[in-house]
XYZ file of C-alpha atoms in Angstrom:
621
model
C 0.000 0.000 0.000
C 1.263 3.451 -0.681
C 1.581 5.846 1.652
C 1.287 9.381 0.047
C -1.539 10.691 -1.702
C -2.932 14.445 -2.405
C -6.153 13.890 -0.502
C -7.488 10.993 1.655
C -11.005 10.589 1.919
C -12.206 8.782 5.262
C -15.963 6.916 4.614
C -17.050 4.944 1.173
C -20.781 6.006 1.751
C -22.900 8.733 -0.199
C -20.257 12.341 0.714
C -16.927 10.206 0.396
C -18.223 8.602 -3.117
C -18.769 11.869 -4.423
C -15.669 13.879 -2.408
C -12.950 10.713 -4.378
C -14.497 10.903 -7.793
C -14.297 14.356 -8.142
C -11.195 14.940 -6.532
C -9.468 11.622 -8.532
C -11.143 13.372 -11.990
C -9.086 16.998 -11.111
C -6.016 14.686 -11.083
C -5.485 14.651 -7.999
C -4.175 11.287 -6.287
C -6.950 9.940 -4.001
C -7.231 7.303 -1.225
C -10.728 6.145 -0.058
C -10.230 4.839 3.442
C -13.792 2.630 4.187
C -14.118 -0.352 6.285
C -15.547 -2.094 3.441
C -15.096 -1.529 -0.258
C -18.022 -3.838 -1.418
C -20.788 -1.682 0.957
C -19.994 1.399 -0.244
C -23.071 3.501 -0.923
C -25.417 0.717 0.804
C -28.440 2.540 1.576
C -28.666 1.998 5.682
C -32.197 2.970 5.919
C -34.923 3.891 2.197
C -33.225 2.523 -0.583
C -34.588 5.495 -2.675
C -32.658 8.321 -4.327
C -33.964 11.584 -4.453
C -37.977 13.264 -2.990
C -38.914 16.426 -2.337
C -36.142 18.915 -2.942
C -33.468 16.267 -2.464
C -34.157 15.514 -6.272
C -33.194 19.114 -7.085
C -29.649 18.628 -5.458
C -28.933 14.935 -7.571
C -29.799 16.915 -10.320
C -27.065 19.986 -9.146
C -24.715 17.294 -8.278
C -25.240 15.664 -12.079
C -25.024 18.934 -13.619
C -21.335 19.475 -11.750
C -20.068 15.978 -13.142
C -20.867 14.070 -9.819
C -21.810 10.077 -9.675
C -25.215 10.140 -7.693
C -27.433 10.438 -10.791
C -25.328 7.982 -12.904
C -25.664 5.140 -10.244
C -29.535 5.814 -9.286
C -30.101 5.315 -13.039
C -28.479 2.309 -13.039
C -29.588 0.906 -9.744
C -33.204 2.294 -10.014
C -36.227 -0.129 -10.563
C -39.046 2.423 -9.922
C -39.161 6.288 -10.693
C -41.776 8.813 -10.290
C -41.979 12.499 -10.307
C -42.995 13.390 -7.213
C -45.738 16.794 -6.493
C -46.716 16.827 -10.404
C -50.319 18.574 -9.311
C -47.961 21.589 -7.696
C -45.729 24.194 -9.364
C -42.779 23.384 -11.470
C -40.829 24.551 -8.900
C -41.749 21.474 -6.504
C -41.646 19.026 -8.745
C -39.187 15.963 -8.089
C -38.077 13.338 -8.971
C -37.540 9.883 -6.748
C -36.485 6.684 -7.553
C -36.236 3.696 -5.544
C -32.867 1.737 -5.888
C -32.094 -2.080 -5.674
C -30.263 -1.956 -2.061
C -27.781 -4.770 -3.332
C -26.937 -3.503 -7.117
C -26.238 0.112 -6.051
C -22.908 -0.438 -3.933
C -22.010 -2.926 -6.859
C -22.036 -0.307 -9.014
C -20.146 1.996 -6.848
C -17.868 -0.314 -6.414
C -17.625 -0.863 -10.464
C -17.402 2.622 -10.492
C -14.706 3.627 -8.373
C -12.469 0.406 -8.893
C -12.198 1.646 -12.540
C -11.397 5.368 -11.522
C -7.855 6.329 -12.224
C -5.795 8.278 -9.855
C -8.250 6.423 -7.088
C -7.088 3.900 -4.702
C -9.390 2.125 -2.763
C -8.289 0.997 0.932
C -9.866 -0.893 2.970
C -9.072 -0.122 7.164
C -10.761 1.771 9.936
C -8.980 4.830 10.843
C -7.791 5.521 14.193
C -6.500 8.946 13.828
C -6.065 12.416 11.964
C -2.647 12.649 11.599
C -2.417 17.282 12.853
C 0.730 19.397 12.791
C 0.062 23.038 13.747
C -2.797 23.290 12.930
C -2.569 21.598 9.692
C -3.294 18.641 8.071
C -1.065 15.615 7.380
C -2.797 12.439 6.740
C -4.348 9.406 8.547
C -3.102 6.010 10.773
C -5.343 3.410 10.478
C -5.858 0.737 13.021
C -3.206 -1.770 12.551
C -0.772 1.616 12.585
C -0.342 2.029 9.184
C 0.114 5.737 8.512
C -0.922 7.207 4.842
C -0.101 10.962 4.195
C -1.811 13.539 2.390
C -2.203 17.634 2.241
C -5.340 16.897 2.778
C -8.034 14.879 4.554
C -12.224 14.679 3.727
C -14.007 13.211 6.802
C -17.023 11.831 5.610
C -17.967 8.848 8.366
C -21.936 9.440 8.463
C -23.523 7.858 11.241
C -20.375 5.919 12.518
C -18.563 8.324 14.625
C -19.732 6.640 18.291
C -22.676 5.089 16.607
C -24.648 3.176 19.136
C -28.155 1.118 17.065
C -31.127 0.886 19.795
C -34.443 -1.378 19.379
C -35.851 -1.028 22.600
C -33.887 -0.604 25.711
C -30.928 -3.005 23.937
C -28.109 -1.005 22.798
C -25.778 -2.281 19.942
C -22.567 -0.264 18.937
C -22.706 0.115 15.166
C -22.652 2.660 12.507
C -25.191 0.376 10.373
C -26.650 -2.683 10.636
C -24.657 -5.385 10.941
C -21.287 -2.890 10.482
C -19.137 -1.506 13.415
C -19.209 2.034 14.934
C -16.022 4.036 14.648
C -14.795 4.644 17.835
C -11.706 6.913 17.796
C -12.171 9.676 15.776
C -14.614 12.007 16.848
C -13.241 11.841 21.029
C -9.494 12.473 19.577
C -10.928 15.681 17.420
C -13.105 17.288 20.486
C -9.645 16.906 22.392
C -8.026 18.906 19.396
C -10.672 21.735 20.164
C -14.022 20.458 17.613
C -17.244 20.915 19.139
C -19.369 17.777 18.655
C -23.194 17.123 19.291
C -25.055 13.610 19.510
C -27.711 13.353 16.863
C -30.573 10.598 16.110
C -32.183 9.206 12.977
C -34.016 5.787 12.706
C -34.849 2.848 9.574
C -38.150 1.324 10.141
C -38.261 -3.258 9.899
C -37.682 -5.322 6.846
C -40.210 -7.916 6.591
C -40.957 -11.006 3.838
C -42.463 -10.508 0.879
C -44.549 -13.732 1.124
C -46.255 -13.098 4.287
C -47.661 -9.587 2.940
C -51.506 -9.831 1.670
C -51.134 -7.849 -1.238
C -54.829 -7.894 -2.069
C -55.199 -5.268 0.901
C -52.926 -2.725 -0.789
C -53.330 -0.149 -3.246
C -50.898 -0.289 -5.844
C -48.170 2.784 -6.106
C -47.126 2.808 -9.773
C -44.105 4.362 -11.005
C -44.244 7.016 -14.081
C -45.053 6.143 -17.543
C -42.988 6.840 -19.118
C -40.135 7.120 -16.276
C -37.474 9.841 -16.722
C -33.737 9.409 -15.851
C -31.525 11.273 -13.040
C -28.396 11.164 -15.247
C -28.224 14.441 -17.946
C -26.851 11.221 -20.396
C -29.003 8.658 -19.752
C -31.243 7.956 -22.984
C -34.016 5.419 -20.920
C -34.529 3.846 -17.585
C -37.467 1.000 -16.861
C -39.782 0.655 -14.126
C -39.371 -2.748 -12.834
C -41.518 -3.307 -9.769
C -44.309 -1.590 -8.034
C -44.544 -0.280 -4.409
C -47.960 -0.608 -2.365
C -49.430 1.395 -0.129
C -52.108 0.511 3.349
C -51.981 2.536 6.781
C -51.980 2.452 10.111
C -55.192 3.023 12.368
C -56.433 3.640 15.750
C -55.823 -0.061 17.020
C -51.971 0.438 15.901
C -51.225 3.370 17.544
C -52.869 2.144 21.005
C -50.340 -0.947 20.526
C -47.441 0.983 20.104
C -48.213 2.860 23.083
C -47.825 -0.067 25.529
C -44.605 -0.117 24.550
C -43.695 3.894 24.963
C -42.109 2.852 28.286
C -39.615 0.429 26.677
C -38.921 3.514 24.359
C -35.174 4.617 24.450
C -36.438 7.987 23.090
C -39.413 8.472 25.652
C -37.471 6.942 28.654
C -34.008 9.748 27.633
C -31.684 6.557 26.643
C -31.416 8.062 23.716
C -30.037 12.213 24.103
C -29.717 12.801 20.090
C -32.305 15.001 18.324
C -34.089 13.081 16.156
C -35.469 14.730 12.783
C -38.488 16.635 12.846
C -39.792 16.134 9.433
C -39.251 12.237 9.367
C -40.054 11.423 12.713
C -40.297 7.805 13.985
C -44.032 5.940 13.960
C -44.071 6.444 17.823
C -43.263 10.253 17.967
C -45.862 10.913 14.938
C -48.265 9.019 17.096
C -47.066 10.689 20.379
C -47.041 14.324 18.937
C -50.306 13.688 16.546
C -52.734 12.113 18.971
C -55.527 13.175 17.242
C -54.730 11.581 13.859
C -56.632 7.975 13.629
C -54.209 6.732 11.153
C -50.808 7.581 9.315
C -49.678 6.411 5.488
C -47.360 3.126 4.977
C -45.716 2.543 1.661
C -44.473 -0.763 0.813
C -41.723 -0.708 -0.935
C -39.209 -3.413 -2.795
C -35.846 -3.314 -1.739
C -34.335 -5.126 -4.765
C -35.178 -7.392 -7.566
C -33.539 -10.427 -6.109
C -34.621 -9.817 -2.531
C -37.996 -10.700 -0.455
C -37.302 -8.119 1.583
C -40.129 -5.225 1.655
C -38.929 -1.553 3.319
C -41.611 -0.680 5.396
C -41.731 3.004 4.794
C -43.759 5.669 7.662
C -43.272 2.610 10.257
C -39.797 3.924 11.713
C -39.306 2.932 15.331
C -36.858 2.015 18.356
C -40.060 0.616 20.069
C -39.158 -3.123 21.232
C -39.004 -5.943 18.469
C -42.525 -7.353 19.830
C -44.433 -4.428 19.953
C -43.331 -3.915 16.585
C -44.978 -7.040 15.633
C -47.790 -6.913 16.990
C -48.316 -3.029 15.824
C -47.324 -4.283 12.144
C -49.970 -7.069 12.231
C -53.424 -4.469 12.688
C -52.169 -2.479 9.494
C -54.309 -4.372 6.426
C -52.116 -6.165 4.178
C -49.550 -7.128 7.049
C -52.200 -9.435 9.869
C -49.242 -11.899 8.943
C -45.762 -10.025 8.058
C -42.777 -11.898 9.040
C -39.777 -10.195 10.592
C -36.506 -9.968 8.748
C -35.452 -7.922 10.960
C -36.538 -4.849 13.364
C -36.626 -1.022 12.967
C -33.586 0.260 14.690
C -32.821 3.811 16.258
C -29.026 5.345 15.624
C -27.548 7.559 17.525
C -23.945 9.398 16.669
C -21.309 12.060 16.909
C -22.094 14.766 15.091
C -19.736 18.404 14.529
C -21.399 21.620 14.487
C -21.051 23.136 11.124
C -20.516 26.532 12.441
C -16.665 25.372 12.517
C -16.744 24.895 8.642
C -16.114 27.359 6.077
C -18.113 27.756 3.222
C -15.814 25.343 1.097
C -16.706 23.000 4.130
C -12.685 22.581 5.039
C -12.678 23.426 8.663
C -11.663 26.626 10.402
C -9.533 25.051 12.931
C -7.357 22.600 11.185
C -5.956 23.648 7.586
C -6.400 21.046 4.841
C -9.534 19.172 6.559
C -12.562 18.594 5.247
C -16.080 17.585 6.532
C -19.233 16.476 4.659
C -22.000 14.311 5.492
C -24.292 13.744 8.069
C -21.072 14.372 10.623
C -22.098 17.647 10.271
C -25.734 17.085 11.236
C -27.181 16.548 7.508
C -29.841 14.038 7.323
C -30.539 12.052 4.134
C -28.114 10.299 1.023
C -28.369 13.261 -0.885
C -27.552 16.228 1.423
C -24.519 13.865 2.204
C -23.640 13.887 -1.617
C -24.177 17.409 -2.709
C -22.096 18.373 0.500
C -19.192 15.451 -0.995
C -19.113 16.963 -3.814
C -18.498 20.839 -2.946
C -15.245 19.120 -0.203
C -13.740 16.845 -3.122
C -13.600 20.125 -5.389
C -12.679 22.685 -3.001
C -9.490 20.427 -1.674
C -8.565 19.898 -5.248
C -8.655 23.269 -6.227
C -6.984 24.599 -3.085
C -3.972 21.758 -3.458
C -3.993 23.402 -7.306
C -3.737 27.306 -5.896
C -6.643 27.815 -6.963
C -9.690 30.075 -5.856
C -12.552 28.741 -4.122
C -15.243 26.969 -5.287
C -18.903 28.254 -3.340
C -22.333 28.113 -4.423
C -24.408 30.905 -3.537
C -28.067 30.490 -2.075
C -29.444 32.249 -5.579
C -27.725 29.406 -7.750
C -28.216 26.030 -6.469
C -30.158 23.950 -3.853
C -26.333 23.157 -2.575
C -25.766 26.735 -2.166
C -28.711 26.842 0.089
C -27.927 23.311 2.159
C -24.338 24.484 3.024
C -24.811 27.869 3.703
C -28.197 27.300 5.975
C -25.744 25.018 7.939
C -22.755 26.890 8.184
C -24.913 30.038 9.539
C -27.754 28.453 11.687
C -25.851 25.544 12.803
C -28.736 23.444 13.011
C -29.923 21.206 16.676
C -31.771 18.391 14.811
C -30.833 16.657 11.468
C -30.979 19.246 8.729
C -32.727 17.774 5.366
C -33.414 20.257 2.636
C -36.973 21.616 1.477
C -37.909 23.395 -1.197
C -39.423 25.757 1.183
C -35.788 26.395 2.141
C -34.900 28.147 -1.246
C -36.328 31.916 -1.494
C -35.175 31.823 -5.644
C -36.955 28.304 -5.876
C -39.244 28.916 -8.917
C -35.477 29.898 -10.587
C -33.801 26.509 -8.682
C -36.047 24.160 -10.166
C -34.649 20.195 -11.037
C -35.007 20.833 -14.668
C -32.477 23.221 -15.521
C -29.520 22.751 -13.556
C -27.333 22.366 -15.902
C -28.211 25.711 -16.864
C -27.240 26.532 -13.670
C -24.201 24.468 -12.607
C -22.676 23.039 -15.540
C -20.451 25.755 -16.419
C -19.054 24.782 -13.032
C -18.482 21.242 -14.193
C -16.832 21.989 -16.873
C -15.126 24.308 -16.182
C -13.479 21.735 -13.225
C -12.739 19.385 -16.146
C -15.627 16.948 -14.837
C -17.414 17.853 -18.309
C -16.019 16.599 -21.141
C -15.672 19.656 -23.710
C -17.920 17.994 -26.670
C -20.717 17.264 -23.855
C -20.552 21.114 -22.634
C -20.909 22.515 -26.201
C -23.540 20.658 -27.248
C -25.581 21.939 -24.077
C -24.557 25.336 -25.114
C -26.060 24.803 -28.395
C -29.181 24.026 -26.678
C -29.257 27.014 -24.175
C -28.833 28.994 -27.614
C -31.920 26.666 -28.851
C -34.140 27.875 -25.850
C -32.873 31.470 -26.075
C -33.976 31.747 -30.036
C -36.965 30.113 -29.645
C -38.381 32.088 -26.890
C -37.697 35.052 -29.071
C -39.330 33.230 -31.899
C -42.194 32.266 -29.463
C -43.051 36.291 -29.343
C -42.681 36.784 -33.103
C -44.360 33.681 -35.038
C -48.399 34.292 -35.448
C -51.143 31.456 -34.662
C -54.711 31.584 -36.728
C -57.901 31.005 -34.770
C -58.646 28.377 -37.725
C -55.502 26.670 -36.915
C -55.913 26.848 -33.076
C -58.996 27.240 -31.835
C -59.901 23.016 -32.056
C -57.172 22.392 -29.801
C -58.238 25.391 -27.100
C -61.981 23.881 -27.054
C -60.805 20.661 -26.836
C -58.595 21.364 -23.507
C -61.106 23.469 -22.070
C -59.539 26.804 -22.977
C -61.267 29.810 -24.749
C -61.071 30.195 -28.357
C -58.948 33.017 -30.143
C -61.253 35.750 -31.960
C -57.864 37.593 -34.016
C -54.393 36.242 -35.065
C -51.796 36.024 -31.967
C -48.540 35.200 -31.513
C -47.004 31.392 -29.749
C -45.870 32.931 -26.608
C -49.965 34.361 -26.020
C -50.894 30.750 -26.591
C -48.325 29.142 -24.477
C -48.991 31.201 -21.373
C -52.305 29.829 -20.997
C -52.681 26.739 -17.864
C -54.163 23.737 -19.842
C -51.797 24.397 -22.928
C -49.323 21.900 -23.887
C -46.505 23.726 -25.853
C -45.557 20.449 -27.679
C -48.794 19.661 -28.263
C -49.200 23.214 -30.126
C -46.400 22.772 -32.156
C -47.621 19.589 -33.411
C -50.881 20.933 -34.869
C -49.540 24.443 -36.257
C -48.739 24.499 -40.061
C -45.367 26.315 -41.208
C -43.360 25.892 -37.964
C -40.073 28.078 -38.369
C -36.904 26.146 -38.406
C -35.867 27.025 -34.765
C -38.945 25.559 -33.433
C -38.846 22.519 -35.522
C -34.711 22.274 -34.152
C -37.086 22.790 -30.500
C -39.183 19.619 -31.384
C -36.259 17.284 -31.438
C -35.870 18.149 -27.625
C -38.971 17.750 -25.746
C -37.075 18.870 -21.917
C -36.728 22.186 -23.691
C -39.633 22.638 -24.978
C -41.334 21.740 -21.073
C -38.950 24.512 -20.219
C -39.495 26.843 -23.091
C -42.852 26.966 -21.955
C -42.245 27.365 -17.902
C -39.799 30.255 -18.476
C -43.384 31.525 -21.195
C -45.922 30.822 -18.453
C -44.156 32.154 -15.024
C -41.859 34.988 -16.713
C -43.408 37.861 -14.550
C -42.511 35.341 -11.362
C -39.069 34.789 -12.794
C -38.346 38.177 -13.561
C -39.417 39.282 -10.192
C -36.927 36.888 -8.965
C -34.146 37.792 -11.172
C -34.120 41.475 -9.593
C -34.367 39.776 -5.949
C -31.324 38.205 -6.840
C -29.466 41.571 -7.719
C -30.688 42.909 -4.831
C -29.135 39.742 -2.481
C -25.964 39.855 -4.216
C -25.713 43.894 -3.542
C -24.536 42.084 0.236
C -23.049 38.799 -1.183
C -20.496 40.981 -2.583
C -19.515 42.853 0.265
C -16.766 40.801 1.502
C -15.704 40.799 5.377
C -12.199 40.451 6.446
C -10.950 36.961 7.535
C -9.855 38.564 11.248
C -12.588 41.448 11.684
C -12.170 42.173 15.375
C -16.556 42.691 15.848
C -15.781 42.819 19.585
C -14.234 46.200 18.639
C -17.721 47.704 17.218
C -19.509 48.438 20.450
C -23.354 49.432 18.764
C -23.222 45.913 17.639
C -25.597 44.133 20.345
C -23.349 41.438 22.298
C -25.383 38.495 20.776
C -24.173 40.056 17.535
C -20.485 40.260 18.287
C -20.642 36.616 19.660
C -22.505 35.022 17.045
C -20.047 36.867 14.208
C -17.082 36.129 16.311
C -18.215 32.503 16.727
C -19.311 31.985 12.724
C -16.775 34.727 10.768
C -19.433 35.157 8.219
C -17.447 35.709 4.887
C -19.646 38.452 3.549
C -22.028 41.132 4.516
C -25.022 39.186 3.480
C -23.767 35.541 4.814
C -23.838 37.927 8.247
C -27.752 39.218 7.637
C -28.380 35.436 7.589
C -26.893 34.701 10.851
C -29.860 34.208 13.876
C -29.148 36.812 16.750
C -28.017 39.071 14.312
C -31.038 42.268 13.699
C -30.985 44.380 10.294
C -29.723 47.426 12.756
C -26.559 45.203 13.387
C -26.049 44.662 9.778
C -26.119 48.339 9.337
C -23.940 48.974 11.485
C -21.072 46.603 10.370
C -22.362 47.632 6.741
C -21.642 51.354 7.741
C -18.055 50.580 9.265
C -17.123 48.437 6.160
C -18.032 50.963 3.948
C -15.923 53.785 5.733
């Protein structure tokens, strides 16, 4: 085994995939340090990719050259657009992933990466000199240097598994907690927190009544994570039932045996995917809560039992699975676990998510209080490019909250340093209706490219597109529709007819109004819209950008506005205990995050707009 590399990254799960196949693409030499290469990327609780919002940031992390989208694609055997009856802006897609072919194909994927060796060991220790970085010894006491280190250990770091009131040290089922790393950094000055999550039980396929169920179908026809991918198949079907009164007043009895109700357990759990016996604890007066059955492979039995996570103890889980309809007689493969870990406040990281304290280190992943396979990614990602550019000299690569999903993840946690597992929302982005899943590479693949994770052909074809969609919206506003050509088609999808000639972009701004469809029926299309018809993703955007362009324009001068204060840089050492109008919450909170700009500091809890006035006012003088 050699023993110098450019960057080591510690953990093979969703953050340290992404972190060592970026990094190992930028030519930099890269060591993966995980316990075990052939579970990298096993999905320790849904074996889904992507949902509400967290579709947005595959998409981002496609759109930058990542690996996510590539391997859901190829691991996926059901996809559906979620929140289709909503806004564009909410719409995402999800796809649930054979548990047992996805770390195969990381594994494929990585194996075949040049400049990336793969090691297999548990690390002991960050190897620190003065404040800096040097590498890693494992624990047989093998030491492997780098200039720098990505710590991406998930749920590992002191990870103690709970079903009832027996406690099991792990970082995943069946896998073994890491035990050093997190005590030996809070000596070296890190603050850490304990966190919670939970995975609900596995149970056999053939003890499920599926007549009970409804059936959950995927999309027809199903569209692909991966900006390359020309078709992906739904191969099985999920099923849906619920819980009722009967259930809940089951899981009760065993609310005393509860590691979370009796204060065994001192992690925050998350609030927005709490376990079946805090929704039932916190929602009393709900009668019943939705289950979704889902497939956890195509050569498994084994059904995920999604809505039904728990700690509770393995028979009350039983006996609380068999009121739900469709599981009087589920089988066990085994129970819903709780985890608790180590966890480092992300007010310690910079933007780049290197670390304030030690030069050259790196964290990303639910070790800094993320919850969820894609948060963990996107924030892989942004560490595997920053420590390759800064080992290259050169400047910093950060997303801002007005261009990407990622920009809004890392800088809500650098700023607000979240208590309970952060997971993104869509809610979370104020620019959403401009952040939506279909047009990140709009967004982000200059960035890819221009990181040499594009290939140069790939990034000039989608320029030739983005010229495409720019023409053709001009052409939209110029090229005239007949009633006699168009006025069918508006009866016939409940819209009212034309009485004079108008133009495409009139047409296309009405609600039931299918662009495509339009440009079907209309005689003498001009050549730019017939180059349009060859791609139907732009026309679907061709006609958002038609529809909301008021909304989008309104957010276009927000976004001028925001980075007025973006672009107001701070200096590194600003002495805010100096500037005595500041309130003291204010000088603590700056002093304690370093915000790296005058709006990063607006954004910043404890701090009022008469604070940033203030500091706005000195900075300007």
């Amino acid at each position: 085994m050699e023993n110098k590399y450019d960057i080591i990254v510690i953990g093979g799960g969703h953050a340290g995939i992404e972190a060592s196949f970026v990094a190992s693409r930028m030519g930099c030499k890269v060591a993966l340090v995980t316990m075990n290469k052939y579970t990298m990327g096993r999905p320790s609780c849904n074996p889904s990719i992507g949902g509400t919002a967290k579709g947005h940031l595959v998409k981002e992390i496609d759109a930058l050259g990542g690996a996510m989208a590539i391997l859901a694609d190829k691991a996926g055997i059901h996809f559906k657009m979620l929140n289709r009856s909503k806004g564009y802006a909410v719409w995402s897609p999800r796809c649930q992933i054979d548990k047992d072919l996805y770390p195969i194909y990381v594994y494929k994927l990585l194996s075949q990466q040049p400049n990336l060796t793969i090691v297999e060991a548990t690390v002991k220790r960050i190897l620190i000199e003065y404040y800096r970085v040097k590498g890693i010894e494992t624990l047989d006491g093998d030491r492997i240097y780098a200039n720098a280190v990505i710590l991406c250990a998930g749920t590992f770091l002191n990870g103690v598994m709970w079903t009832g009131l027996k406690a099991t040290p792990g970082g995943r089922f069946n896998e073994p907690a890491s035990k050093y790393l997190s005590d030996l950094l809070a000596e070296f000055g890190f603050e850490t927190g304990r966190l919670k999550t939970g995975t609900p039980p596995r149970v056999w396929r053939h003890s499920i009544d599926f007549s009970r169920l409804e059936i959950a179908p995927g999309d027809d026809p199903p569209q692909p994570f991966h900006r390359n991918t020309k078709q992906v198949k739904n191969r099985i079907v999920c099923f849906s039932t619920s819980t009722n009164q009967t259930t809940h007043e089951i899981l009760q009895t065993g609310f005393d045996q509860s590691p979370m109700f009796t204060g065994r357990i001192k992690g925050t759990g998350p609030r927005y995917c709490p376990s079946i016996e805090d929704k039932v604890n916190r929602f009393a007066d709900k009668t019943s809560h939705k289950i979704l059955l889902e497939p956890e492979g195509l050569f498994t039995d084994s059904i995920y039992v999604n809505g039904f996570s728990t700690s509770l103890p393995e028979e009350v889980q039983i006996k609380g699975l068999h009121t739900i309809p469709g599981l009087e007689k589920a089988e066990l493969i085994r129970p819903g676990y709780a985890i608790e870990y180590d966890f480092f406040y992300p007010y310690q990281l910079k933007l780049t998510l290197e670390t304030k304290l030690v030069e050259g280190l790196y964290f990303a992943g639910q070790i800094n209080g993320t919850s969820g396979y894609e948060e963990a990614a996107a924030q892989g990602i942004v560490a595997g490019i920053n420590a390759a550019l800064k080992l290259k000299g050169k400047e910093p690569f950060v997303l801002k909250r007005s261009e990407a999903y990622i920009g809004v993840l890392i800088d809500d946690l650098v700023n607000k340093a979240p208590e309970e597992p952060y997971r993104i929302f869509t809610s979370l982005a104020e620019y959403r209706l401009l952040l939506r899943q279909d047009n990140a590479d709009e967004r982000l693949m200059k960035y890819g490219y221009q990181f040499g994770l594009i290939p140069e052909e790939e990034y000039e074809e989608h320029l030739r597109k983005m010229e495409l969609l720019e023409k053709s919206y001009d052409e939209s506003k110029r090229y005239k529709i007949k009633p006699e050509d168009i006025n069918h088609y508006l009866l016939s999808v409940e819209e009212t007819p034309i009485e004079s000639t108008v133009d495409l972009h009139y047409i296309a701004k009405r609600s039931n109004v299918n662009l495509l469809d339009v440009l079907n029926i209309v005689n003498s299309t001009p050549e730019v819209l017939l180059q349009l018809k060859k791609f139907p993703e732009l026309i679907n955007r061709l006609q958002i950008e038609i529809r909301y362009e008021g909304y989008l324009e309104r957010q276009r001068k927000e976004i001028e506005l925001f980075l007025q204060n973006e672009n107001k840089k701070i200096p590194p050492n600003f002495d805010y205990w100096k500037l005595n109008s500041l309130s003291k919450e204010a000088r603590e909170k700056l002093s304690k995050i370093r915000p790296e700009s005058l709006g990063q500091a607006s954004r910043i809890p404890g701090v009022s707009a008469s604070d940033v006035a203030i500091l706005a006012l000195y900075l300007k003088g």
